[in-house]
CSV table of C-alpha atoms and ligand atoms in Angstrom, one decimal:
chain,number,residue,atom,x,y,z
A,1,UNK,CA,198.6,-18.5,200.5
A,2,UNK,CA,196.1,-16.0,202.0
A,3,UNK,CA,193.7,-18.8,202.8
A,4,UNK,CA,191.5,-16.8,205.5
A,5,UNK,CA,188.8,-17.3,203.3
A,6,UNK,CA,188.9,-21.4,203.0
A,7,UNK,CA,189.5,-21.5,206.5
A,8,UNK,CA,186.5,-19.6,208.1
A,9,UNK,CA,184.2,-21.7,205.7
A,10,UNK,CA,185.5,-24.2,207.1
A,11,UNK,CA,185.4,-22.6,210.5
A,12,UNK,CA,188.9,-23.2,211.6
A,13,UNK,CA,190.7,-19.9,213.3
A,14,UNK,CA,191.9,-17.1,211.1
A,15,UNK,CA,194.0,-14.6,212.0
A,16,UNK,CA,191.5,-11.4,211.0
A,17,UNK,CA,187.6,-11.9,209.2
A,18,UNK,CA,188.2,-12.1,205.4
A,19,UNK,CA,186.1,-10.6,202.9
A,20,UNK,CA,185.6,-9.8,199.6
A,21,UNK,CA,183.2,-8.5,197.7
A,22,UNK,CA,180.1,-9.7,195.9
A,23,UNK,CA,180.4,-8.1,192.3
A,24,UNK,CA,184.1,-7.0,192.4
A,25,UNK,CA,184.4,-7.1,189.6
A,26,UNK,CA,182.1,-4.5,187.4
A,27,UNK,CA,181.4,-1.0,186.4
A,28,UNK,CA,182.5,0.9,189.4
A,29,UNK,CA,186.1,-0.1,188.6
A,30,UNK,CA,186.7,2.3,186.0
A,31,UNK,CA,189.5,-0.3,184.3
A,32,UNK,CA,186.4,-2.9,184.0
A,33,UNK,CA,184.8,0.5,182.0
A,34,UNK,CA,188.1,0.5,180.6
A,35,UNK,CA,187.7,-2.9,179.0
A,36,UNK,CA,184.2,-3.0,178.2
A,37,UNK,CA,184.7,0.1,175.9
A,38,UNK,CA,186.2,-2.5,173.4
A,39,UNK,CA,184.0,-5.3,174.0
A,40,UNK,CA,180.3,-6.5,175.5
A,41,UNK,CA,179.5,-8.3,178.7
A,42,UNK,CA,179.2,-11.1,176.6
A,43,UNK,CA,182.1,-10.9,174.9
A,44,UNK,CA,183.9,-10.9,178.4
A,45,UNK,CA,182.1,-13.5,179.8
A,46,UNK,CA,183.4,-15.9,177.1
A,47,UNK,CA,186.5,-14.6,176.4
A,48,UNK,CA,189.0,-16.2,179.0
A,49,UNK,CA,192.0,-14.1,178.9
A,50,UNK,CA,189.5,-10.5,179.7
A,51,UNK,CA,186.9,-13.3,182.1
A,52,UNK,CA,190.9,-13.6,184.0
A,53,UNK,CA,192.1,-10.5,183.2
A,54,UNK,CA,188.3,-8.4,184.3
A,55,UNK,CA,188.7,-11.3,187.4
A,56,UNK,CA,191.8,-9.9,188.9
A,57,UNK,CA,190.8,-6.2,188.6
A,58,UNK,CA,189.2,-5.9,192.5
A,59,UNK,CA,192.3,-8.6,194.0
A,60,UNK,CA,195.0,-6.3,192.7
A,61,UNK,CA,192.8,-3.0,193.9
A,62,UNK,CA,191.0,-4.4,196.8
A,63,UNK,CA,192.8,-6.7,198.6
A,64,UNK,CA,190.1,-9.1,199.1
A,65,UNK,CA,190.7,-12.2,200.2
A,66,UNK,CA,189.4,-14.5,197.5
A,67,UNK,CA,189.0,-14.1,193.8
A,68,UNK,CA,185.2,-14.5,192.0
A,69,UNK,CA,185.2,-15.8,188.9
A,70,UNK,CA,184.1,-13.1,186.5
A,71,UNK,CA,180.8,-14.6,184.3
A,72,UNK,CA,176.9,-14.3,184.5
A,73,UNK,CA,174.2,-16.8,186.3
A,74,UNK,CA,172.7,-16.9,182.7
A,75,UNK,CA,175.2,-18.0,180.6
A,76,UNK,CA,174.5,-22.0,181.1
A,77,UNK,CA,170.6,-20.7,179.6
A,78,UNK,CA,172.4,-20.0,176.7
A,79,UNK,CA,173.6,-23.6,176.2
A,80,UNK,CA,170.7,-25.2,177.6
A,81,UNK,CA,168.7,-23.5,173.9
A,82,UNK,CA,167.6,-20.6,175.4
A,83,UNK,CA,169.3,-17.7,173.5
A,84,UNK,CA,170.6,-14.3,176.0
A,85,UNK,CA,171.1,-11.3,175.6
A,86,UNK,CA,172.3,-8.6,177.7
A,87,UNK,CA,170.9,-5.3,176.5
A,88,UNK,CA,172.4,-1.8,178.7
A,89,UNK,CA,170.0,-0.3,180.6
A,90,UNK,CA,167.7,-3.4,180.0
A,91,UNK,CA,169.4,-5.7,181.7
A,92,UNK,CA,169.5,-9.6,180.0
A,93,UNK,CA,166.9,-10.6,177.9
A,94,UNK,CA,166.3,-14.2,177.1
A,95,UNK,CA,164.1,-15.4,174.3
A,96,UNK,CA,160.5,-16.1,174.3
A,97,UNK,CA,159.9,-17.6,177.6
A,98,UNK,CA,159.8,-20.5,178.6
A,99,UNK,CA,155.9,-21.0,179.2
A,100,UNK,CA,154.5,-24.4,178.3
A,101,UNK,CA,155.4,-28.4,178.6
A,102,UNK,CA,156.8,-28.2,174.6
A,103,UNK,CA,159.5,-25.8,175.5
A,104,UNK,CA,160.7,-27.7,178.1
A,105,UNK,CA,161.0,-30.7,176.8
A,106,UNK,CA,162.8,-29.0,174.5
A,107,UNK,CA,165.3,-27.5,176.9
A,108,UNK,CA,168.6,-29.6,176.4
A,109,UNK,CA,171.3,-29.9,179.7
A,110,UNK,CA,174.2,-29.4,178.6
A,111,UNK,CA,177.4,-31.2,178.6
A,112,UNK,CA,179.5,-28.3,180.1
A,113,UNK,CA,182.7,-29.3,179.7
A,114,UNK,CA,181.3,-29.5,175.7
A,115,UNK,CA,178.9,-26.3,175.5
A,116,UNK,CA,180.4,-24.5,178.4
A,117,UNK,CA,184.6,-25.0,177.9
A,118,UNK,CA,185.2,-21.2,178.1
A,119,UNK,CA,184.2,-20.5,181.8
A,120,UNK,CA,186.6,-23.9,182.8
A,121,UNK,CA,189.1,-22.6,180.9
A,122,UNK,CA,188.5,-18.8,182.2
A,123,UNK,CA,188.7,-20.9,186.0
A,124,UNK,CA,192.3,-22.4,184.5
A,125,UNK,CA,193.9,-18.9,183.3
A,126,UNK,CA,193.0,-17.7,186.9
A,127,UNK,CA,194.4,-20.6,189.1
A,128,UNK,CA,197.8,-20.5,187.2
A,129,UNK,CA,197.8,-16.1,187.3
A,130,UNK,CA,196.6,-16.1,191.4
A,131,UNK,CA,199.5,-18.6,192.0
A,132,UNK,CA,197.9,-19.8,194.8
A,133,UNK,CA,197.2,-15.4,196.3
A,134,UNK,CA,193.9,-16.2,197.2
A,135,UNK,CA,191.6,-19.3,196.1
A,136,UNK,CA,188.8,-19.1,193.2
A,137,UNK,CA,184.9,-19.0,193.6
A,138,UNK,CA,183.3,-20.5,191.2
A,139,UNK,CA,179.1,-19.8,190.5
A,140,UNK,CA,176.5,-20.5,189.4
A,141,UNK,CA,172.6,-19.8,190.0
A,142,UNK,CA,170.0,-22.4,191.4
A,143,UNK,CA,166.8,-24.0,189.9
A,144,UNK,CA,164.5,-21.4,190.5
A,145,UNK,CA,166.3,-18.3,190.2
A,146,UNK,CA,167.2,-19.6,186.5
A,147,UNK,CA,164.1,-20.9,186.1
A,148,UNK,CA,162.5,-17.1,186.6
A,149,UNK,CA,164.7,-15.8,184.1
A,150,UNK,CA,163.6,-18.3,181.4
A,151,UNK,CA,160.3,-18.3,181.8
A,152,UNK,CA,159.7,-14.8,182.5
A,153,UNK,CA,161.9,-13.8,179.2
A,154,UNK,CA,163.7,-11.8,181.4
A,155,UNK,CA,163.4,-9.6,184.5
A,156,UNK,CA,160.4,-9.5,186.6
A,157,UNK,CA,158.8,-7.0,188.8
A,158,UNK,CA,155.9,-9.3,189.8
A,159,UNK,CA,156.7,-12.7,188.3
A,160,UNK,CA,153.2,-13.3,186.9
A,161,UNK,CA,154.4,-15.9,184.2
A,162,UNK,CA,156.3,-18.0,187.4
A,163,UNK,CA,153.1,-18.0,189.3
A,164,UNK,CA,151.3,-19.2,186.7
A,165,UNK,CA,153.1,-21.5,185.5
A,166,UNK,CA,153.6,-23.1,189.1
A,167,UNK,CA,149.6,-22.5,189.9
A,168,UNK,CA,148.7,-23.9,185.8
A,169,UNK,CA,151.2,-26.6,185.2
A,170,UNK,CA,152.8,-27.9,188.2
A,171,UNK,CA,154.4,-30.8,186.7
A,172,UNK,CA,156.0,-28.8,183.8
A,173,UNK,CA,157.5,-26.5,187.0
A,174,UNK,CA,158.5,-29.8,188.5
A,175,UNK,CA,160.1,-31.1,185.5
A,176,UNK,CA,162.0,-27.8,184.7
A,177,UNK,CA,163.1,-27.5,187.9
A,178,UNK,CA,164.6,-31.1,187.3
A,179,UNK,CA,167.1,-30.7,184.5
A,180,UNK,CA,168.2,-27.4,185.6
A,181,UNK,CA,169.1,-29.4,188.9
A,182,UNK,CA,171.1,-31.3,186.6
A,183,UNK,CA,171.9,-28.4,184.3
A,184,UNK,CA,173.4,-27.6,187.5
A,185,UNK,CA,175.0,-30.3,188.9
A,186,UNK,CA,177.3,-31.4,186.4
A,187,UNK,CA,177.8,-27.1,185.7
A,188,UNK,CA,179.5,-27.0,189.0
A,189,UNK,CA,181.2,-30.4,189.4
A,190,UNK,CA,182.6,-29.2,185.9
A,191,UNK,CA,183.8,-25.4,187.6
A,192,UNK,CA,185.1,-27.9,190.2
A,193,UNK,CA,187.0,-30.2,188.7
A,194,UNK,CA,188.6,-26.7,186.4
A,195,UNK,CA,189.6,-25.5,189.8
A,196,UNK,CA,187.3,-23.9,191.6
A,197,UNK,CA,187.8,-23.9,194.8
A,198,UNK,CA,184.7,-23.0,196.8
A,199,UNK,CA,181.2,-22.0,195.0
A,200,UNK,CA,179.0,-19.8,195.6
A,201,UNK,CA,175.4,-21.1,194.6
A,202,UNK,CA,172.7,-17.7,193.8
A,203,UNK,CA,168.5,-17.7,194.5
A,204,UNK,CA,168.4,-14.7,194.2
A,205,UNK,CA,164.5,-14.4,193.8
A,206,UNK,CA,163.7,-17.1,196.1
A,207,UNK,CA,162.3,-14.8,198.9
A,208,UNK,CA,159.0,-13.8,196.7
A,209,UNK,CA,157.9,-17.1,197.5
A,210,UNK,CA,156.3,-17.4,200.8
A,211,UNK,CA,158.0,-20.2,203.3
A,212,UNK,CA,155.7,-23.3,202.8
A,213,UNK,CA,156.0,-23.1,198.8
A,214,UNK,CA,160.0,-22.4,199.0
A,215,UNK,CA,159.7,-24.7,201.1
A,216,UNK,CA,157.6,-27.8,198.7
A,217,UNK,CA,158.7,-26.8,195.5
A,218,UNK,CA,162.2,-25.0,195.5
A,219,UNK,CA,163.8,-26.5,198.1
A,220,UNK,CA,164.4,-30.3,197.6
A,221,UNK,CA,165.8,-28.4,194.2
A,222,UNK,CA,168.3,-26.5,196.0
A,223,UNK,CA,169.2,-29.5,198.6
A,224,UNK,CA,169.9,-32.0,195.6
A,225,UNK,CA,172.9,-29.3,194.0
A,226,UNK,CA,174.4,-28.2,197.5
A,227,UNK,CA,174.8,-32.5,198.4
A,228,UNK,CA,176.4,-33.5,195.1
A,229,UNK,CA,178.7,-30.2,195.6
A,230,UNK,CA,179.5,-30.4,198.6
A,231,UNK,CA,179.9,-34.7,197.6
A,232,UNK,CA,182.9,-32.5,195.8
A,233,UNK,CA,184.6,-31.0,198.7
A,234,UNK,CA,184.7,-27.8,198.2
A,235,UNK,CA,182.6,-25.3,200.4
A,236,UNK,CA,179.3,-24.0,199.7
A,237,UNK,CA,177.8,-21.3,199.9
A,238,UNK,CA,174.2,-20.4,199.8
A,239,UNK,CA,173.1,-16.6,199.1
A,240,UNK,CA,169.0,-15.1,198.0
A,241,UNK,CA,168.4,-11.6,198.5
A,242,UNK,CA,165.9,-12.0,200.7
A,243,UNK,CA,166.1,-14.2,203.1
A,244,UNK,CA,164.7,-13.8,206.0
A,245,UNK,CA,161.0,-15.6,206.2
A,246,UNK,CA,162.9,-18.1,204.4
A,247,UNK,CA,165.6,-18.4,207.6
A,248,UNK,CA,163.1,-20.9,209.2
A,249,UNK,CA,163.5,-23.5,206.5
A,250,UNK,CA,167.2,-22.3,205.0
A,251,UNK,CA,168.5,-23.9,208.3
A,252,UNK,CA,168.8,-27.5,207.5
A,253,UNK,CA,170.4,-26.5,204.2
A,254,UNK,CA,173.6,-28.6,203.2
A,255,UNK,CA,175.5,-26.0,203.2
A,256,UNK,CA,179.0,-23.8,205.2
A,257,UNK,CA,178.1,-20.8,204.5
A,258,UNK,CA,174.6,-18.6,204.7
A,259,UNK,CA,174.9,-15.3,202.8
A,260,UNK,CA,172.3,-13.5,204.1
A,261,UNK,CA,171.0,-9.9,202.4
A,262,UNK,CA,171.3,-6.8,204.3
A,263,UNK,CA,167.5,-6.1,205.7
A,264,UNK,CA,168.4,-9.1,208.9
A,265,UNK,CA,170.9,-7.8,211.5
A,266,UNK,CA,174.0,-10.4,211.5
A,267,UNK,CA,173.0,-11.6,214.9
A,268,UNK,CA,169.4,-12.3,214.2
A,269,UNK,CA,169.7,-14.5,211.5
A,270,UNK,CA,172.6,-16.2,213.6
A,271,UNK,CA,169.6,-16.9,216.4
A,272,UNK,CA,168.1,-18.2,213.3
A,273,UNK,CA,170.4,-20.5,211.9
A,274,UNK,CA,172.3,-21.2,215.2
A,275,UNK,CA,175.7,-22.0,215.1
A,276,UNK,CA,176.1,-25.0,212.5
A,277,UNK,CA,176.9,-22.1,209.9
A,278,UNK,CA,179.2,-19.1,209.1
A,279,UNK,CA,177.5,-16.9,208.0
A,280,UNK,CA,178.5,-14.0,204.9
A,281,UNK,CA,177.3,-10.2,205.0
A,282,UNK,CA,175.8,-7.9,205.0
A,283,UNK,CA,176.9,-4.3,204.7
A,284,UNK,CA,174.3,-2.3,202.7
A,285,UNK,CA,175.5,-1.6,199.2
A,286,UNK,CA,174.4,2.2,200.0
A,287,UNK,CA,176.8,2.4,203.2
A,288,UNK,CA,179.6,2.5,201.2
A,289,UNK,CA,178.6,6.0,200.1
A,290,UNK,CA,178.4,7.2,203.4
A,291,UNK,CA,182.2,9.4,204.7
A,292,UNK,CA,184.6,7.5,205.7
A,293,UNK,CA,183.5,7.2,209.3
A,294,UNK,CA,180.0,6.4,209.0
A,295,UNK,CA,181.3,3.5,206.6
A,296,UNK,CA,183.9,2.0,209.3
A,297,UNK,CA,181.3,2.6,211.7
A,298,UNK,CA,178.6,0.5,210.0
A,299,UNK,CA,181.9,-2.4,209.8
A,300,UNK,CA,182.3,-2.5,213.1
A,301,UNK,CA,179.0,-3.0,213.7
A,302,UNK,CA,178.0,-5.6,211.6
A,303,UNK,CA,181.6,-7.6,212.8
A,304,UNK,CA,180.4,-7.2,216.0
A,305,UNK,CA,176.4,-9.0,214.9
A,306,UNK,CA,179.2,-11.5,212.9
A,307,UNK,CA,180.0,-12.8,216.0
A,308,UNK,CA,177.3,-14.1,217.1
A,309,UNK,CA,177.8,-16.3,214.9
A,310,UNK,CA,179.4,-20.0,214.1
A,311,UNK,CA,182.3,-17.9,211.9
A,312,UNK,CA,182.0,-14.7,209.5
A,313,UNK,CA,183.2,-14.2,206.5
A,314,UNK,CA,182.8,-9.9,205.4
A,315,UNK,CA,180.3,-9.3,202.6
A,316,UNK,CA,178.0,-6.7,201.5
A,317,UNK,CA,174.5,-8.2,201.9
A,318,UNK,CA,173.8,-8.1,197.3
A,319,UNK,CA,176.4,-6.6,195.3
A,320,UNK,CA,178.3,-3.0,194.4
A,321,UNK,CA,176.7,-1.2,193.5
A,322,UNK,CA,177.6,0.9,189.9
A,323,UNK,CA,178.6,3.9,191.6
A,324,UNK,CA,180.9,3.6,194.3
A,325,UNK,CA,183.9,5.1,194.4
A,326,UNK,CA,186.3,2.5,194.8
A,327,UNK,CA,188.3,4.0,197.2
A,328,UNK,CA,185.4,3.4,199.7
A,329,UNK,CA,185.4,-0.4,198.8
A,330,UNK,CA,188.8,-0.6,199.2
A,331,UNK,CA,188.8,1.6,202.1
A,332,UNK,CA,186.3,-1.5,203.5
A,333,UNK,CA,188.7,-4.0,202.8
A,334,UNK,CA,191.2,-1.7,205.5
A,335,UNK,CA,188.9,-1.1,208.4
A,336,UNK,CA,187.4,-5.2,208.3
A,337,UNK,CA,191.0,-7.1,208.0
A,338,UNK,CA,191.6,-4.7,211.1
A,339,UNK,CA,188.8,-4.3,212.4
A,340,UNK,CA,187.8,-8.0,212.5
A,341,UNK,CA,192.1,-9.2,213.8
A,342,UNK,CA,191.6,-11.9,216.5
B,1,CP3,O1,180.3,-10.8,191.4
B,1,CP3,C1,181.3,-11.0,190.6
B,1,CP3,O2,182.4,-10.5,190.5
B,1,CP3,C2,180.3,-12.4,190.0
B,1,CP3,C3,180.2,-12.2,188.2
B,1,CP3,C4,178.6,-11.8,189.2
B,1,CP3,C5,178.2,-11.0,187.8
B,1,CP3,N1,176.7,-11.5,187.9
B,1,CP3,C6,178.6,-10.3,186.8
B,1,CP3,C7,177.6,-8.7,185.8
B,1,CP3,C8,178.2,-12.5,189.2
B,1,CP3,C9,177.7,-13.6,190.6
B,1,CP3,C10,176.9,-12.3,188.8
B,1,CP3,C11,174.7,-13.2,189.2
B,1,CP3,C12,174.0,-13.0,188.8
B,1,CP3,N2,173.9,-11.8,187.5
B,1,CP3,C13,173.1,-12.8,189.4
B,1,CP3,C14,173.3,-13.3,191.5
B,1,CP3,C15,172.8,-12.8,191.7
B,1,CP3,C16,172.5,-11.1,192.2
B,1,CP3,O3,173.1,-9.6,192.4
B,1,CP3,O4,171.4,-10.9,192.6
B,1,CP3,C17,172.3,-12.5,188.8
B,1,CP3,C18,170.4,-12.0,189.5
B,1,CP3,C19,172.6,-12.0,187.7
B,1,CP3,C20,171.0,-11.4,186.6
B,1,CP3,C21,172.0,-10.4,185.4
B,1,CP3,N3,173.5,-10.5,185.1
B,1,CP3,C22,171.2,-8.9,185.6
B,1,CP3,C23,170.1,-8.7,185.7
B,1,CP3,C24,172.3,-7.8,184.8
B,1,CP3,C25,171.7,-6.8,185.1
B,1,CP3,C26,171.6,-6.1,185.7
B,1,CP3,C27,173.5,-5.1,185.9
B,1,CP3,O5,173.0,-5.5,187.8
B,1,CP3,O6,173.7,-4.5,185.3
B,1,CP3,C28,173.5,-8.7,185.0
B,1,CP3,C29,174.5,-8.1,184.0
B,1,CP3,C30,175.9,-8.3,184.8
B,1,CP3,N4,176.4,-9.4,185.6
B,1,CP3,C31,177.1,-7.0,185.0
B,1,CP3,C32,178.1,-7.9,185.7
B,1,CP3,C33,179.6,-7.3,185.7
B,1,CP3,C34,176.8,-5.9,184.2
B,1,CP3,C35,176.9,-6.1,182.6
B,1,CP3,C36,178.3,-4.5,182.3
B,1,CP3,O7,179.2,-4.9,182.3
B,1,CP3,O8,177.0,-4.1,181.6
């Protein structure tokens, strides 16, 4: 088996730097669009056979060192009682917005085996089909980012409703975070029992908060999730989309790997968090639009900076863009394997 990715997560020696790509299954792949012409996004997520099929597409085409389950961080919110739709161009739309105590009280903490069985089935199908070719990563959103979508009812620019709930009803916000923490721990535990070999926890929007507020009102819930999951014996990767000013807080996270967005040079991130962490990242997704020689030079620069960290897993600094040429993505993976050789 190609276990480079898991070895790197655990700081064991590797022959070269492992690489995978956030959103590696998705709209830039013609074979994904072919599946999407016949099925909408949620149907793909909820049909284990289809979810498994698209998960494997980038593994076959790009030669990445890990597969990531095809799903979405918002899938469990539906099981909690919030209606979920994905609209073309608009993205996710979630019910009326969970904006007061009674709406928080109405949320369920679902039993993942009963209400998210399709995700667990997809994991089981994938472990069989991957036959240990590469490891399978499971994932979930973290309470704050899930709360932001639930409160706002979708994507937001200013997070006004979330900020006012945090300011005006501290108890309701804390109770929402508590429920999401419990739901997330149960969901990730079920993914690991079904066969996920590592998990990535996404807190995309944590960077909208000041570090002190993040530390007091979000970080403790993230720690609860991370500790519970780590207790199950798989590596945990933390991602936030704008991590620079949070690094002094994130350096105390009980996780193995910190995924760094493209705004922070990887060696600077390493200096901020110390050698304890393996860092993941962090090529800007736009670099894949550059001529091949420039793309390789940019990858080489990141590999050089990554040598200053406690360990390095190559990735983009955020999800791959839908206009990316799949050939560029394959060229990147090959370049990382070549240039990252030990
Ligand atoms: O990385 C992977 O390949 C695994 C699958 C995955 C998806 N979303 C598939 C997806 C993962 C890990 C996610 C995480 C996710 N989803 C995050 C956290 C990471 C990040 O990007 O910051 C967030 C915030 C979401 C919420 C979400 N899902 C939004 C805002 C949107 C609409 C915007 C967009 O990119 O289209 C989605 C839809 C979505 N999730 C798509 C895919 C492939 C596109 C759906 C389509 O086929 O039309």
